[in-house]
Short mmCIF file of C-alpha atoms in Angstrom, two decimals:
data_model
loop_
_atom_site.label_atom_id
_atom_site.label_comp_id
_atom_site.label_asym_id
_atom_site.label_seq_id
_atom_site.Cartn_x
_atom_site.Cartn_y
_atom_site.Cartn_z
CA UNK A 28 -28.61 1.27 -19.00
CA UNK A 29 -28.54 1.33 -15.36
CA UNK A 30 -24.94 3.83 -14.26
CA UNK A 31 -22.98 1.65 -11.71
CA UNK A 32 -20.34 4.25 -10.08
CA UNK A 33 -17.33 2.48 -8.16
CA UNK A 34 -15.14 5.05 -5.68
CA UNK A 35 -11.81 3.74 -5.56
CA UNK A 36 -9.34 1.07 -7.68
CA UNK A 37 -7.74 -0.79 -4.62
CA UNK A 38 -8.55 -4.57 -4.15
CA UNK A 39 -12.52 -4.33 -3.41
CA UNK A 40 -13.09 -1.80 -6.15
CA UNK A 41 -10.68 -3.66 -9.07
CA UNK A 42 -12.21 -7.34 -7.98
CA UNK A 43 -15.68 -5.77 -8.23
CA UNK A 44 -15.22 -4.04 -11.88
CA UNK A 45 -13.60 -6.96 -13.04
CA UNK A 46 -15.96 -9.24 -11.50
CA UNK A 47 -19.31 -6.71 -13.25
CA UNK A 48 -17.26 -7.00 -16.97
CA UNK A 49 -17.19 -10.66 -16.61
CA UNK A 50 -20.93 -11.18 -15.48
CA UNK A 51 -23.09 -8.14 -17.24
CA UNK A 52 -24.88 -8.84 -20.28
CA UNK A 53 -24.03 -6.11 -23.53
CA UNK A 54 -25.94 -3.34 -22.78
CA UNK A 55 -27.11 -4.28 -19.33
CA UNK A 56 -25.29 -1.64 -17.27
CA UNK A 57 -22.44 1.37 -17.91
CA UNK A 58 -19.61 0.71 -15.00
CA UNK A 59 -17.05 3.84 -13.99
CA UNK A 60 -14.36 3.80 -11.65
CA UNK A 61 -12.85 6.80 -10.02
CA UNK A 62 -9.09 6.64 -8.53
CA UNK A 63 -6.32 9.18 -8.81
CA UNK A 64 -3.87 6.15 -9.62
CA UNK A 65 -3.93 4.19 -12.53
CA UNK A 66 -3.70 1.15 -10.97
CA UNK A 67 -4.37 -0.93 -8.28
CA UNK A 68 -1.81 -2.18 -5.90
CA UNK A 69 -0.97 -5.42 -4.51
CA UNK A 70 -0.22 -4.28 -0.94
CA UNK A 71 1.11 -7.62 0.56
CA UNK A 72 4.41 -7.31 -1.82
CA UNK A 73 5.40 -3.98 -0.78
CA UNK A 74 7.39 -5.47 2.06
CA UNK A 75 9.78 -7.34 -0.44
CA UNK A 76 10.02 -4.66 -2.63
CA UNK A 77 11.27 -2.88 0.09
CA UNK A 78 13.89 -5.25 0.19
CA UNK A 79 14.19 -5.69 -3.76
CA UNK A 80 12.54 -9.07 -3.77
CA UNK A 81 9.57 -8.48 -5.97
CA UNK A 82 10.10 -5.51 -8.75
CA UNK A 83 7.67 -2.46 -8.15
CA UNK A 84 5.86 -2.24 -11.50
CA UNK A 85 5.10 -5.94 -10.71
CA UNK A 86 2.68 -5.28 -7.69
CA UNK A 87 0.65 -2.41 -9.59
CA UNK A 88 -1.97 -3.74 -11.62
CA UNK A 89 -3.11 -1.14 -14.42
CA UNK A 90 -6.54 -0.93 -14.30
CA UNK A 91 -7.41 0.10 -17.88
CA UNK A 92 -4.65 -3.05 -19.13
CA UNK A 93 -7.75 -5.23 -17.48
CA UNK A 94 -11.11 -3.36 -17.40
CA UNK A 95 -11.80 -2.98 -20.97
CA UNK A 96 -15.40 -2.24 -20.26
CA UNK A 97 -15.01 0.36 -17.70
CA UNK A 98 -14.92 3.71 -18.09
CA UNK A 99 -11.99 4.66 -15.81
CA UNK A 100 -12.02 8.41 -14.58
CA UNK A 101 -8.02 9.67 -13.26
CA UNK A 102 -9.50 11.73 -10.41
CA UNK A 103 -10.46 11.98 -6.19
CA UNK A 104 -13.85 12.29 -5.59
CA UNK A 105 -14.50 15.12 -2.73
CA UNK A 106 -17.99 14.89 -1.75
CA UNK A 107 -20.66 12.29 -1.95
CA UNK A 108 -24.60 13.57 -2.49
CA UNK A 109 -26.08 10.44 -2.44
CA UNK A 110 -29.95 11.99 -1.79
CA UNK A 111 -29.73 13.09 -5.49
CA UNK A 112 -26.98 10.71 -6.76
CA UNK A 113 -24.42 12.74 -7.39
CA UNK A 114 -20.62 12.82 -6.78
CA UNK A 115 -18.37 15.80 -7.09
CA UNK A 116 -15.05 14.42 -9.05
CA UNK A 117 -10.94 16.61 -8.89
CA UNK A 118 -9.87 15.17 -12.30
CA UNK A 119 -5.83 15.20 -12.37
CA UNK A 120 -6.35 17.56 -15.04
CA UNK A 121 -9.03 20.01 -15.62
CA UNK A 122 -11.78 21.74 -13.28
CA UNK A 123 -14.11 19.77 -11.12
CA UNK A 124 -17.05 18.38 -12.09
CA UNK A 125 -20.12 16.52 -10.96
CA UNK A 126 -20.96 12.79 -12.01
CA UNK A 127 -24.43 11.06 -11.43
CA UNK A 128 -25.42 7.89 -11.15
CA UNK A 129 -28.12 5.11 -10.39
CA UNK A 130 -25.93 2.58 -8.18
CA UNK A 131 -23.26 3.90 -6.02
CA UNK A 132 -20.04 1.08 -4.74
CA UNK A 133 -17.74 2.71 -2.33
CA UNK A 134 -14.19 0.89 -1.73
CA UNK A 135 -12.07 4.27 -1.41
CA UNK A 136 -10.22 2.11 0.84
CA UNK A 137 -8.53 4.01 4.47
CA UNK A 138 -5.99 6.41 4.33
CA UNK A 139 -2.57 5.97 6.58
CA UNK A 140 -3.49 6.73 10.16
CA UNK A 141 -1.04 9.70 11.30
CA UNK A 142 -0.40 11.45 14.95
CA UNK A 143 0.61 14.76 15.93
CA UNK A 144 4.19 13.67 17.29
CA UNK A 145 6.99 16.16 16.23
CA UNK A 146 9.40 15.46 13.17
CA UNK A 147 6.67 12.36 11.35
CA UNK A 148 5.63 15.03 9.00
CA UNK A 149 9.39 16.31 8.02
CA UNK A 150 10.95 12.78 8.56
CA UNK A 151 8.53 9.98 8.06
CA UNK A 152 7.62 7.23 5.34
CA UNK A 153 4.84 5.70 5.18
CA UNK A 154 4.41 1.86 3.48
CA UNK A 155 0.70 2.12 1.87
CA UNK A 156 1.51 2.62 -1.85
CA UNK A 157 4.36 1.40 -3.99
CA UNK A 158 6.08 4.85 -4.56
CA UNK A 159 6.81 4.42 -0.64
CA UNK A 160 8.12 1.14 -0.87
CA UNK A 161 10.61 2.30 -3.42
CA UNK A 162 11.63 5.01 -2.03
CA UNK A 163 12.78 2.93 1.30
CA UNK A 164 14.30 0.72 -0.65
CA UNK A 165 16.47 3.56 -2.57
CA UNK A 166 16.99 5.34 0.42
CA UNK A 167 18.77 1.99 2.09
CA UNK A 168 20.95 1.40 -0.53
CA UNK A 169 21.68 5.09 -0.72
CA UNK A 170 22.46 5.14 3.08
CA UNK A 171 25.05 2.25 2.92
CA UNK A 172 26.69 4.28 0.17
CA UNK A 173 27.08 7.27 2.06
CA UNK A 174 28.45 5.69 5.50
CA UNK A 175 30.85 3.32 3.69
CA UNK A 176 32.96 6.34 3.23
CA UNK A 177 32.27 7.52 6.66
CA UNK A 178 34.40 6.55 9.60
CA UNK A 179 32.89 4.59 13.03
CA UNK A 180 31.11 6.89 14.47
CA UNK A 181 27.49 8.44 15.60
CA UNK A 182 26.80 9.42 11.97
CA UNK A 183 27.78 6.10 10.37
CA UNK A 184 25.39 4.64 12.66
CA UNK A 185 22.70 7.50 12.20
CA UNK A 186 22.75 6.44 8.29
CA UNK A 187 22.34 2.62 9.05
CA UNK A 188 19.80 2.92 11.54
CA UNK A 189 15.37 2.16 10.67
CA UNK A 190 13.16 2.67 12.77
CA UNK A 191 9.77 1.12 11.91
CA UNK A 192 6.69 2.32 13.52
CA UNK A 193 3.73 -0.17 14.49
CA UNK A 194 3.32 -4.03 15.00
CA UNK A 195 1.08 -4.68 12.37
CA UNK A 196 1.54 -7.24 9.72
CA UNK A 197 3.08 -4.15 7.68
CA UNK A 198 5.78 -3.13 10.12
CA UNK A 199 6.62 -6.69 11.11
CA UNK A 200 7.29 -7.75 7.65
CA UNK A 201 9.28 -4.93 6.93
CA UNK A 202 11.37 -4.68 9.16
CA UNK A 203 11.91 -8.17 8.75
CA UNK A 204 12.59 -7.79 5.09
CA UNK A 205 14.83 -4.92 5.32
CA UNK A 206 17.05 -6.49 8.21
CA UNK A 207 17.42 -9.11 5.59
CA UNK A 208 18.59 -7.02 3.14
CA UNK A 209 20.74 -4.95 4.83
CA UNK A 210 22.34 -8.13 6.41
CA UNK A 211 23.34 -9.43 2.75
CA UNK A 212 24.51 -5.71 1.48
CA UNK A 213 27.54 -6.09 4.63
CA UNK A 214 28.75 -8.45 2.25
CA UNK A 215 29.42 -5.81 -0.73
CA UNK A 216 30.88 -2.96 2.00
CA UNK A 217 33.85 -4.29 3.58
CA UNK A 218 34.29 -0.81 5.72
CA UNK A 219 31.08 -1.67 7.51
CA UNK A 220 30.66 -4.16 10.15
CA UNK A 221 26.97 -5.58 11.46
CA UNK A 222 27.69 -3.85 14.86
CA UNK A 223 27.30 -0.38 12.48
CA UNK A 224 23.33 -1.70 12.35
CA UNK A 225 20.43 -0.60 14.37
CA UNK A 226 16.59 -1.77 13.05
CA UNK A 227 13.95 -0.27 16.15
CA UNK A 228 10.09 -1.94 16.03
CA UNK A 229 8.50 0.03 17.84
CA UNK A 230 5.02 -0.83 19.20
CA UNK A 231 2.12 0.69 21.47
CA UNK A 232 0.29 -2.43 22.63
CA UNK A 233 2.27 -5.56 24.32
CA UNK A 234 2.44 -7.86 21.60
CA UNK A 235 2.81 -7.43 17.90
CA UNK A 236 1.31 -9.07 14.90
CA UNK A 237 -2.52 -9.29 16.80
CA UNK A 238 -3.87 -11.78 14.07
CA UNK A 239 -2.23 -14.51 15.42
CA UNK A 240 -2.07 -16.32 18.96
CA UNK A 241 0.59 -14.94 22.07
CA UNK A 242 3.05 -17.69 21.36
CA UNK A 243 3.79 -17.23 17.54
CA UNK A 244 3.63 -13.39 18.05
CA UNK A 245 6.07 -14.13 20.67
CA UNK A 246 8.59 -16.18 18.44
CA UNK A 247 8.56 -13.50 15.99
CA UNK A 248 9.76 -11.39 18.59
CA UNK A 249 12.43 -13.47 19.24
CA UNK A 250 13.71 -14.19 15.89
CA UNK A 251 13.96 -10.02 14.99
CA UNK A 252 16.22 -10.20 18.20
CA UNK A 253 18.08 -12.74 17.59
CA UNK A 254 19.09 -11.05 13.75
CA UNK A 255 19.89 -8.04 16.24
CA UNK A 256 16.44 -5.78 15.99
CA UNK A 257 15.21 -3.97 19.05
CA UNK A 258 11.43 -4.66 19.63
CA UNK A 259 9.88 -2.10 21.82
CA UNK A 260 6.42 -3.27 23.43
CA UNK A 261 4.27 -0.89 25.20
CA UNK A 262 6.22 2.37 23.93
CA UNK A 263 5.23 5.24 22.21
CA UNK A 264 7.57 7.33 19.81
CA UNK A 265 7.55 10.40 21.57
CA UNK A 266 9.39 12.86 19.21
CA UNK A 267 11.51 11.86 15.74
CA UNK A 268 12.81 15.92 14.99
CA UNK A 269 15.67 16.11 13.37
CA UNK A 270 15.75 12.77 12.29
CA UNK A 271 16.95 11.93 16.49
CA UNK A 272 14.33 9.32 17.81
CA UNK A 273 12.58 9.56 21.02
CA UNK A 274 10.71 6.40 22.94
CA UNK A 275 8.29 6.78 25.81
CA UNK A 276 10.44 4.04 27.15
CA UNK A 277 13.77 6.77 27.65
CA UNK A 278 15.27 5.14 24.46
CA UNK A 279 17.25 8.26 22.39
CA UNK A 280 18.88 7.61 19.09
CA UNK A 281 19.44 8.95 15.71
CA UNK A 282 17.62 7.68 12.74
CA UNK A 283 17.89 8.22 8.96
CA UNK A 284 14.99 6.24 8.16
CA UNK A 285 11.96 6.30 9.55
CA UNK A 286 8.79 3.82 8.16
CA UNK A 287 5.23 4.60 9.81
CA UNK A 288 3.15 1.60 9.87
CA UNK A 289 0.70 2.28 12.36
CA UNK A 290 -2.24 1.52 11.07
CA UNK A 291 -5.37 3.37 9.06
CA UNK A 292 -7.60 5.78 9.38
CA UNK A 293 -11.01 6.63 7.91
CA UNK A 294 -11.35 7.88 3.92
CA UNK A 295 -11.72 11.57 4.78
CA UNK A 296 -14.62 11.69 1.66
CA UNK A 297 -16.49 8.82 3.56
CA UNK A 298 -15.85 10.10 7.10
CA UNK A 299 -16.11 13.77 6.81
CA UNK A 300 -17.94 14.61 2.66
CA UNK A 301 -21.16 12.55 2.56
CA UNK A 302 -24.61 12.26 3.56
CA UNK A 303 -24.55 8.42 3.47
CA UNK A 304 -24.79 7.31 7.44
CA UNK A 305 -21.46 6.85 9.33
CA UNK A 306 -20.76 4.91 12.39
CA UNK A 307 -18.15 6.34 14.92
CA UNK A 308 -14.97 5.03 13.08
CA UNK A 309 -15.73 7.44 10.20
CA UNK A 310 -17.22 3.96 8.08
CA UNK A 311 -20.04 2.74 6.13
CA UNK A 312 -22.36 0.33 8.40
CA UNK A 313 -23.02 -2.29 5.85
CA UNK A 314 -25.34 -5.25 6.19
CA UNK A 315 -23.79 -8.56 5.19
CA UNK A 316 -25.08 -8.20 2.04
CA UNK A 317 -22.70 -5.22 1.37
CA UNK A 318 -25.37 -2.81 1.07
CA UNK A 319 -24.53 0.54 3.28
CA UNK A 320 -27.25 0.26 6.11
CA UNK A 321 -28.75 2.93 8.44
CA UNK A 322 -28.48 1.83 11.48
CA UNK A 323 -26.11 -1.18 11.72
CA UNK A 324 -25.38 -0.05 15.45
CA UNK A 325 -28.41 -0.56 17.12
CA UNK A 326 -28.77 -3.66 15.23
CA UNK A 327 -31.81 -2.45 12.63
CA UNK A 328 -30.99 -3.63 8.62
CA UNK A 329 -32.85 -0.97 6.91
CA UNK A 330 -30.88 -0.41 4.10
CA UNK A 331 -29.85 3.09 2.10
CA UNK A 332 -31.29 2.60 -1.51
CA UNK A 333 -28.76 1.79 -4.84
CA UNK A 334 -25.35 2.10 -2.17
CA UNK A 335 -23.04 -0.55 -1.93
CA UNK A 336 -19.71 -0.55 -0.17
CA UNK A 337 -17.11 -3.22 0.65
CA UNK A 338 -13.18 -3.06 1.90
CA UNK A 339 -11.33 -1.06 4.05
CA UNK A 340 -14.35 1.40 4.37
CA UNK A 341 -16.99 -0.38 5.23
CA UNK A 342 -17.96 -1.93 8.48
CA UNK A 343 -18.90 -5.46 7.14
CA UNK A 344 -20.28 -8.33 9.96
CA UNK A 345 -18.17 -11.02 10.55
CA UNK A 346 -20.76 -13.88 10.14
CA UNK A 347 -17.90 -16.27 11.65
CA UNK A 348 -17.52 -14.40 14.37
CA UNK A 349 -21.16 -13.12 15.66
CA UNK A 350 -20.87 -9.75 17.17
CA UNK A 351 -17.61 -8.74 15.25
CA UNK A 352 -16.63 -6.85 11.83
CA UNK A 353 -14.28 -8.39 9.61
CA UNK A 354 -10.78 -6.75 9.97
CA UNK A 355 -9.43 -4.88 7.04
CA UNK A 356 -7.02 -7.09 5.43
CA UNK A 357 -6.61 -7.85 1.53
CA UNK A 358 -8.08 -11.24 2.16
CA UNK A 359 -11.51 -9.72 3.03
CA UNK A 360 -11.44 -6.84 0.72
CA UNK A 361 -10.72 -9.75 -2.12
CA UNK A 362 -13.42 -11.52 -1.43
CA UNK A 363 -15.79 -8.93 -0.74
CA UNK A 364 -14.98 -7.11 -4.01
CA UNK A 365 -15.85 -10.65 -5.95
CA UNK A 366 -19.16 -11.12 -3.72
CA UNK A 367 -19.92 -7.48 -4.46
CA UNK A 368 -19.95 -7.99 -8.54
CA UNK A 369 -22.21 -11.02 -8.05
CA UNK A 370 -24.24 -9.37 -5.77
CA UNK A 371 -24.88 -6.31 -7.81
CA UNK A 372 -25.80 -8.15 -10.90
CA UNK A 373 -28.56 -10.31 -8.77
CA UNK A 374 -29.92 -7.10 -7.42
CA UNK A 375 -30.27 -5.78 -11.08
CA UNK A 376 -32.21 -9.05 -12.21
CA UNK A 377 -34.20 -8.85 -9.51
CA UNK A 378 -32.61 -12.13 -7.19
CA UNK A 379 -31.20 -11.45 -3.78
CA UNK A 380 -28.08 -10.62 -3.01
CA UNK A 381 -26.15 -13.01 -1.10
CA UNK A 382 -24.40 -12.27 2.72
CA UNK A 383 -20.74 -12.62 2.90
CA UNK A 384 -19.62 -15.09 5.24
CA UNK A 385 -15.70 -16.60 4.66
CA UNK A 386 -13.64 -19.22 5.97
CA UNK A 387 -10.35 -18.23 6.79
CA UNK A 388 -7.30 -19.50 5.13
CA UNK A 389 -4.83 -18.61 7.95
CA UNK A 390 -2.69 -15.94 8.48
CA UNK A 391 0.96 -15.89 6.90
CA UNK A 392 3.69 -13.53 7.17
CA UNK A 393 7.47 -13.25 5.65
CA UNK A 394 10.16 -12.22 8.10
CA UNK A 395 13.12 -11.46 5.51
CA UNK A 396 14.35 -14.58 2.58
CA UNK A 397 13.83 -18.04 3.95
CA UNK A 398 12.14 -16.64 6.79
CA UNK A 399 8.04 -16.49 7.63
CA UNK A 400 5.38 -17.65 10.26
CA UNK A 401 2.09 -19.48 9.40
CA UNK A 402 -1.06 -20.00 11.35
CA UNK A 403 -4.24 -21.81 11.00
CA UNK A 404 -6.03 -21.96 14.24
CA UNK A 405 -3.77 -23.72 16.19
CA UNK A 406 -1.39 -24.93 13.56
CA UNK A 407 1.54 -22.94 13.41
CA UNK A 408 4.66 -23.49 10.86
CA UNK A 409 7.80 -21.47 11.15
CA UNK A 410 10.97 -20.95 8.88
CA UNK A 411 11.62 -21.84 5.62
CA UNK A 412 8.67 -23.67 5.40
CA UNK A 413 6.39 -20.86 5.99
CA UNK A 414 8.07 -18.46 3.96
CA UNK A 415 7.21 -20.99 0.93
CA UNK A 416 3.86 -20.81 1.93
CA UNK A 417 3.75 -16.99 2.07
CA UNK A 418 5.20 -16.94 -1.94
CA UNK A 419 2.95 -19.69 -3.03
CA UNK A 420 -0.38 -17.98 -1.35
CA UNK A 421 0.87 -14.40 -2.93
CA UNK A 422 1.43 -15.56 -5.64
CA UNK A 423 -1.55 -17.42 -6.52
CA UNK A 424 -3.59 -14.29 -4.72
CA UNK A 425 -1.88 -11.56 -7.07
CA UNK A 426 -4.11 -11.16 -9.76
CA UNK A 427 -4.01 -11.73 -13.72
CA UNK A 428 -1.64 -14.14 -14.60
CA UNK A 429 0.54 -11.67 -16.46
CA UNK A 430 1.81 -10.54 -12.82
CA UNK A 431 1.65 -14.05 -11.70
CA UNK A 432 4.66 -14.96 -14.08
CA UNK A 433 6.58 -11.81 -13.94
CA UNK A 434 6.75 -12.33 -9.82
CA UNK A 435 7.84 -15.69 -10.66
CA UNK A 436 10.58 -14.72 -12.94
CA UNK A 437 11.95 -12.06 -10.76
CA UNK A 438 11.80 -14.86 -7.85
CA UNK A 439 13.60 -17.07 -9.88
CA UNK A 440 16.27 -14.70 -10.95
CA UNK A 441 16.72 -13.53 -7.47
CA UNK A 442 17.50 -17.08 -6.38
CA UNK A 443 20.47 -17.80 -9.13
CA UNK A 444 21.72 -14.08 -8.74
CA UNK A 445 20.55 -12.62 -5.54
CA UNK A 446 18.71 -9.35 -5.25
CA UNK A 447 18.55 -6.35 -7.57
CA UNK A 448 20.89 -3.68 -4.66
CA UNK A 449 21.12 -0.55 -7.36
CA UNK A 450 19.79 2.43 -6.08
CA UNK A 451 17.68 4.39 -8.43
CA UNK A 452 16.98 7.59 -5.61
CA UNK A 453 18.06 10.09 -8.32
CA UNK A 454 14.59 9.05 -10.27
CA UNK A 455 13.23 11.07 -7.04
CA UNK A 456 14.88 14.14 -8.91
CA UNK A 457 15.13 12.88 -12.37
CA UNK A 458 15.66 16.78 -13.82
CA UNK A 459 18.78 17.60 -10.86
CA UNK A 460 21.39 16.42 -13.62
CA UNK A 461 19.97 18.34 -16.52
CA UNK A 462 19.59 21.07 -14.56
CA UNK A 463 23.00 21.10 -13.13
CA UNK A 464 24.31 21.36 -16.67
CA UNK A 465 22.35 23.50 -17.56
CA UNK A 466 23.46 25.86 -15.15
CA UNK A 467 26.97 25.23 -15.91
CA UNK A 468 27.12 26.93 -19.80
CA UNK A 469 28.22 30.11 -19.88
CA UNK A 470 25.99 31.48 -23.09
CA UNK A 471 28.82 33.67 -24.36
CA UNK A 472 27.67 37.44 -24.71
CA UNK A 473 26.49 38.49 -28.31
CA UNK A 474 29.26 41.00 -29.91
CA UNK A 475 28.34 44.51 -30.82
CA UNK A 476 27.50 45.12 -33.80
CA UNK A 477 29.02 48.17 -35.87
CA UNK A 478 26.96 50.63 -37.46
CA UNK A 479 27.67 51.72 -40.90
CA UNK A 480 28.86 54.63 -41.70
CA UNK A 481 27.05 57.14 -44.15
CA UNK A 482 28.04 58.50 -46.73
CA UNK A 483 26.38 62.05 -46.81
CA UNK A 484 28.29 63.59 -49.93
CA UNK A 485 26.36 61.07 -51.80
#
């Protein structure tokens, strides 16, 4: 059987394993998949369950729960030899090892796109994987605890103060989201007022949300303002030490939470541990095809023998837009991960693979409950409306139907009841209570013992 090896569980490498189970013949090919996380996760939710819309375990997808016929491996892979088809694996347990193969699929996906600026490593958050999105959430809840017993004042504020780093669809939504939330929670703390909020967007380019057109980016901007965020357009965060904020535009402020959303970088085992060719970016030139090219740059399609890749790693042509790549959104990887699995099972029965080419569905975004913006070229629908559209999209997007209906429950449930607002941040330390009482027995001292005396006339 021909060895199919897939790098990375996120959208483009689930959609593709998922997509090889249902179209491979018994005995036609041996699929493995390589991730350190067990599952993949549906990135566009993370936003709400920041703000306890959508439960947590609902967005990750196990992978072995749905690819029966994959061999899934728990581990990174470090280094790619693709000249004798070979990858070097870090199990989560156990020493490394080497795994060859005959086809090679790379959708490892980017990595969270960081800058030397003082205090991110100490102090930021980023909003890539469900762990983060749970921890903002506690750490909100948690912060309206701890000022509600705090007079008015510059640490009151501190606690109740976000500052959300980068425009993107990411940062817009959740700052959105969690401007929503915290709105609602005033309503549970009467020793807190709204003026005790602060929520800063802070962005590096003049507009945010660059998918869509000036004027709906613009609107956006309006409505965070209007619910009493502070957008920041053409400024830089200069310094967040301490947890005390500093913009390029002389704004100074404290912040307990900090969420950096500003963008992605290259795979470091694409960019940095391969011999596969690379373009500038640190990603795989691919032809439209999906198959990893060798000199997409210059315009050539000679392709690189038995490697695939699709997603956030791969430079992929836009065929609706001549000239341009596709830009690494969920919709493409999606779609490319399906066209992938159909693509690699005509290549192994010797028909051609087929170019990807897609026809946008419009861009949609949710700006806190009730609240969202909707484009399709020059249609745009705002409010209520659009934040429909947003749930009815996701939620016919999120795969397996399992999730569909649990998403749907906890949507319905929030409705009648309102949001989940208990703060599980202890589960960030779940041995600190053992451990404290522990530490609290005294283990009483064991009492000396009394030697017997002997009787030497005997």
């Amino acid at each position: 059987m021909r060895r199919i090896l897939i790098i990375g569980g996120g959208y483009a490498g689930f959609y593709t394993a998922w997509g090889l189970e249902k179209r491979l013949r018994r005995g036609e090919a041996e699929v493995t998949l390589v991730d350190p996380r067990p599952y993949m996760t549906y990135q566009p939710f993370l936003p709400e369950v920041t703000a306890g819309s959508v439960e947590a375990r609902h967005v990750a997808v196990a992978l072995r729960g749905h690819l029966h016929r994959t061999k899934i491996i728990a581990g990174t892979v470090t280094a790619i030899h693709h000249a004798d088809q070979t990858v070097r694996v870090r199990p989560l347990e156990g020493p490394d090892r080497e795994l060859s193969y005959d086809t090679i699929v790379i959708t490892a996906g980017a990595v969270t796109r960081t800058i030397a600026i003082p205090g991110i490593a100490e102090n930021a958050i980023g909003l890539k994987h469900v762990e983060e999105a749970v921890a903002i959430r506690d750490r909100l809840l948690t912060a309206f605890e701890r000022a509600s017993n705090l007079p008015a004042g510059p640490r009151r504020r501190a606690l109740l103060t976000v500052t959300v780093v980068g425009g993107g669809f990411t940062g817009v939504e959740a700052t959105g989201e969690l401007l929503s939330l915290a709105t609602a929670l005033l309503k549970r703390y009467p020793e807190l007022s709204f003026e005790d909020l602060a929520f800063h967007l802070v962005e590096a380019t003049p507009r945010i949300l660059p998918e869509v057109t000036d004027r709906p980016g613009e609107w956006v901007v309006r409505d965070l303002e209007r619910r009493g965020a502070a957008v920041h357009l053409n400024t830089r965060l200069v310094s967040a030490a301490g947890g005390h904020v500093k913009l390029s535009d002389g704004t100074e402020y404290d912040s307990e939470l900090l969420i950096w959303t500003a963008g992605n970088a290259a795979n470091p085992v694409v960019a940095s541990h391969t011999d596969l060719p690379i373009d500038a970016r640190g990603m795989l030139p691919v032809r439209a095809d999906l198959r990893v090219a060798l000199r997409q740059a210059q315009g050539a399609d000679e392709i690189v023998e038995d490697a695939w890749a699709a997603g956030d790693n791969a430079a992929v042509p836009d065929l609706a837009v001549p000239g341009s790549l596709t830009v690494p959104n969920a919709q493409h990887a999606v779609r490319q991960g399906r066209l992938l699995a159909a693509n690699l099972v005509a290549d192994l029965r010797g028909r051609s693979p087929k170019p990807y080419k897609h026809h946008s569905l419009g861009v949609v975004a949710t700006l806190g409950l009730g609240r969202g913006i909707f484009q399709w070229r020059g249609l745009v629908i705002k409010g209520l409306p659009a934040w429909l559209m947003h749930r009815g999209y996701h939620v016919l997007a999120v795969p397996t139907w399992e999730r569909k209906i649990r998403v749907l429950l906890v949507w319905l449930a929030a409705f009648f009841f309102g949001r989940d607002t208990v703060s599980l941040i202890a589960v960030q330390h779940p041995r600190q209570a053992f451990t404290e009482a522990a530490e609290s027995i005294v283990v009483p001292k064991p009492a000396p013992t009394k030697r017997k005396e002997v009787d030497h006339a005997r």
